Coordinates of N, CA and C in Angstrom, one line a residue:
M1 N 0.8 -1.2 0.2 CA 0.3 -0.1 0.4 C 1.2 1.2 -0.2
A2 N 0.8 2.1 -0.8 CA 1.2 3.0 -1.2 C 1.2 4.5 0.6
T3 N 2.0 4.8 1.2 CA 2.3 6.0 1.8 C 1.6 7.2 1.5
A4 N 1.2 7.5 2.4 CA 0.4 9.0 2.3 C 1.5 10.2 3.0
R5 N 1.7 11.2 2.1 CA 2.6 12.2 3.0 C 2.0 13.2 2.7
I6 N 1.7 13.9 4.5 CA 0.9 15.2 4.7 C 1.4 16.2 5.0
S7 N 1.4 17.6 4.3 CA 2.0 18.4 4.5 C 1.3 20.0 4.1
R8 N 2.1 20.8 4.5 CA 1.3 22.3 4.5 C 1.2 22.3 3.1
N9 N -0.2 23.0 2.8 CA -0.2 23.8 1.2 C 0.8 24.9 1.2
H10 N 1.2 24.6 0.2 CA 2.0 26.1 -0.1 C 1.3 27.2 -0.4
P11 N 2.3 28.6 0.1 CA 1.2 29.8 0.3 C 1.2 30.3 -1.3
I12 N 0.0 31.2 -2.0 CA 0.7 31.7 -3.3 C 0.5 33.4 -2.7
G13 N 0.5 33.9 -3.3 CA 1.1 35.7 -3.1 C 0.2 36.4 -2.5
S14 N -1.2 36.5 -2.7 CA -1.9 36.9 -2.1 C -2.2 36.4 -0.8
P15 N -2.3 37.4 0.3 CA -2.9 37.1 1.8 C -4.3 36.8 1.5
V16 N -4.8 37.9 0.4 CA -6.3 37.4 0.8 C -6.7 36.6 -0.1
L17 N -5.9 35.5 -1.1 CA -6.5 34.4 -2.0 C -5.9 33.2 -0.8
Q18 N -5.2 33.9 0.1 CA -4.6 32.4 1.2 C -5.8 31.7 2.0
K19 N -6.7 32.9 2.3 CA -7.5 32.8 3.4 C -8.3 31.9 3.1
C20 N -8.9 31.3 1.6 CA -9.2 30.5 1.1 C -9.0 29.0 0.7
R21 N -7.4 29.1 0.8 CA -7.0 27.8 0.6 C -6.7 27.1 1.9
P22 N -7.3 25.7 1.9 CA -7.0 24.9 2.7 C -5.4 24.5 3.4
G23 N -5.5 24.2 4.7 CA -4.3 24.4 5.1 C -3.0 23.2 4.9
W24 N -3.8 22.1 4.8 CA -3.1 20.4 4.5 C -3.3 19.8 3.3
V25 N -2.5 19.1 2.7 CA -2.5 18.5 1.6 C -2.0 16.9 2.1
V26 N -2.6 16.2 1.5 CA -2.8 14.3 1.6 C -2.1 14.3 -0.2
Q27 N -1.4 13.3 -0.4 CA -0.5 12.9 -1.2 C 0.2 11.8 -1.0
F28 N -0.5 10.5 -2.3 CA 0.5 8.8 -1.8 C 1.6 9.4 -3.1
D29 N 2.7 8.8 -2.4 CA 3.8 8.3 -3.2 C 3.8 6.6 -3.7
S30 N 4.2 6.6 -4.4 CA 4.2 5.8 -5.8 C 4.5 4.4 -5.3
D31 N 4.7 3.1 -5.0 CA 5.3 2.3 -4.7 C 6.3 1.6 -6.0
R32 N 6.0 1.7 -6.8 CA 6.6 1.2 -8.3 C 7.1 2.2 -8.9
P33 N 8.1 2.0 -9.5 CA 9.0 2.8 -10.7 C 8.2 3.1 -11.8
Q34 N 8.5 4.7 -12.2 CA 8.0 5.0 -13.5 C 8.8 4.4 -14.3
H35 N 8.2 4.8 -15.5 CA 9.0 4.0 -16.8 C 8.2 4.7 -18.1
A36 N 9.4 5.3 -19.0 CA 9.1 6.4 -20.0 C 8.2 5.8 -20.9
D37 N 7.0 6.5 -21.7 CA 6.1 5.9 -22.7 C 6.8 6.2 -23.6
P38 N 6.3 4.8 -24.6 CA 7.3 4.7 -26.0 C 6.8 5.8 -27.0
L39 N 5.3 6.0 -27.2 CA 5.4 7.2 -28.3 C 5.6 8.5 -27.5
T40 N 4.9 9.1 -26.5 CA 5.8 10.4 -26.0 C 7.1 10.7 -25.5
G41 N 7.2 9.3 -24.5 CA 8.5 9.5 -23.8 C 8.5 10.1 -22.4
W42 N 7.2 10.7 -22.2 CA 6.8 11.4 -20.7 C 6.6 9.9 -19.8
A43 N 6.9 10.6 -18.4 CA 7.8 9.2 -17.2 C 6.1 9.4 -16.7
G44 N 5.8 8.0 -16.7 CA 4.0 8.0 -16.4 C 4.7 6.5 -15.7
G45 N 3.5 5.8 -14.5 CA 2.9 4.7 -13.9 C 2.3 4.2 -14.5
N46 N 1.6 3.0 -13.3 CA 0.2 2.6 -13.6 C -0.2 2.8 -12.1
E47 N 0.3 3.9 -11.7 CA -0.5 4.2 -9.7 C -1.4 5.4 -10.1
P48 N -2.8 4.9 -10.8 CA -3.5 6.1 -10.4 C -3.3 6.8 -9.1
Q49 N -3.2 6.6 -7.7 CA -3.2 6.8 -6.4 C -2.2 7.9 -6.4
A50 N -0.8 7.8 -6.9 CA 0.1 8.5 -7.1 C -0.8 10.5 -7.7
Q51 N -1.4 10.1 -8.5 CA -2.1 11.7 -8.7 C -3.0 12.0 -7.9
V52 N -3.3 11.2 -6.5 CA -4.7 12.2 -6.1 C -3.7 13.0 -5.3
R53 N -4.8 13.9 -4.8 CA -4.0 15.0 -4.1 C -5.3 16.0 -3.3
M54 N -5.6 15.4 -2.0 CA -6.8 15.8 -1.5 C -6.4 17.1 0.0
L55 N -7.3 17.9 -0.4 CA -6.7 19.1 0.7 C -7.6 19.3 1.9
F56 N -7.1 19.3 3.0 CA -7.9 19.5 4.6 C -7.4 20.4 5.2
P57 N -8.4 21.2 5.6 CA -8.5 22.3 6.7 C -7.3 22.4 7.9
T58 N -7.5 21.1 8.2 CA -6.4 20.9 9.9 C -5.8 19.7 9.4
L59 N -4.7 19.4 10.5 CA -4.1 18.1 10.3 C -4.6 17.2 10.9
E60 N -5.5 17.5 11.9 CA -6.2 16.5 12.6 C -6.9 15.8 11.7
A61 N -7.5 16.5 10.4 CA -8.1 16.4 9.8 C -7.6 15.3 8.4
A62 N -6.5 15.9 8.2 CA -5.7 15.1 7.5 C -5.6 13.6 8.0
T63 N -5.0 13.3 9.4 CA -4.6 12.1 9.7 C -5.8 11.5 10.1
G64 N -6.9 12.0 10.3 CA -8.1 11.2 10.6 C -8.7 10.7 9.2
Y65 N -8.2 11.0 8.4 CA -8.9 10.5 7.8 C -8.0 9.3 6.8
C66 N -6.8 9.3 7.0 CA -5.5 8.2 7.0 C -5.9 7.4 7.6
Q67 N -6.1 7.4 9.0 CA -6.0 6.3 9.7 C -7.9 5.7 9.9
R68 N -9.0 6.5 9.5 CA -10.0 5.8 8.6 C -10.1 4.7 8.0
N69 N -8.8 5.3 6.8 CA -9.0 4.5 5.6 C -8.0 3.5 5.8
G70 N -6.9 3.4 7.0 CA -5.9 2.4 6.6 C -4.8 2.5 6.1
H71 N -4.8 3.8 5.4 CA -3.3 4.3 4.7 C -2.2 4.6 5.9
P72 N -1.2 4.0 6.0 CA 0.4 4.4 6.5 C 0.6 6.1 6.4
Y73 N 0.8 6.6 6.9 CA 1.2 8.0 6.7 C 2.1 8.8 7.3
V74 N 2.7 10.1 6.7 CA 4.2 10.3 7.2 C 3.7 12.2 7.3
V75 N 3.6 12.6 8.5 CA 3.9 13.5 8.5 C 5.0 15.2 8.2
H76 N 5.0 15.8 7.1 CA 6.1 16.8 6.7 C 5.9 17.9 7.4
D77 N 6.3 18.4 8.4 CA 5.4 19.8 8.2 C 6.8 20.8 8.7
E78 N 7.1 21.8 7.6 CA 8.0 22.4 7.4 C 7.8 23.8 8.2
P79 N 9.3 24.5 8.8 CA 9.2 25.4 9.7 C 8.9 26.4 8.7
R80 N 8.3 27.2 9.4 CA 7.7 28.6 9.0 C 8.8 29.4 8.9
H81 N 8.9 30.4 7.8 CA 10.1 31.2 7.7 C 10.0 32.3 8.4
R82 N 11.3 32.4 9.0 CA 11.2 34.1 10.0 C 11.9 35.2 9.0
L83 N 11.3 36.1 9.5 CA 11.4 37.4 9.1 C 12.3 38.0 9.5
L84 N 13.6 38.6 8.9 CA 14.4 39.2 9.6 C 14.5 40.6 9.2
L85 N 13.8 41.4 10.1 CA 13.8 42.6 10.3 C 14.8 43.7 10.1
Q86 N 15.0 44.5 9.7 CA 16.4 44.9 9.5 C 16.1 46.6 9.2
S87 N 16.6 47.6 9.3 CA 16.6 48.9 8.3 C 17.4 48.9 7.5
Y88 N 16.7 50.0 6.8 CA 17.4 50.4 5.3 C 18.8 50.6 5.3
A89 N 19.7 50.9 6.1 CA 20.7 51.5 6.8 C 21.4 50.1 6.8
D90 N 21.2 49.0 7.3 CA 22.0 47.5 7.5 C 22.4 47.5 6.2
N91 N 22.1 47.6 5.0 CA 22.5 47.3 3.5 C 23.9 48.0 3.5
F92 N 24.0 49.1 3.9 CA 25.8 49.8 3.8 C 26.4 49.5 4.6
R93 N 26.4 48.8 5.8 CA 27.5 48.1 6.7 C 28.3 47.2 6.5

């Protein structure tokens, strides 16, 4: 069975648009290796579950979904970026 990867939804440029986006994403990793399509040369596989991307509002909802359906999961919580506040004069030191 494929492992579910739970991570934060990547922010987009506008804070107004960010409010509408759910906070956590569940994606499934493929167990089978990808192969090149002989006609187009694109990489692909026989794993349709690897294309599934589900959005959840909270981490508890995402982990609850995986537990209810029996999917093994791993949580990847990326650290928040810290703003380095400095004055304009610091650029010339």
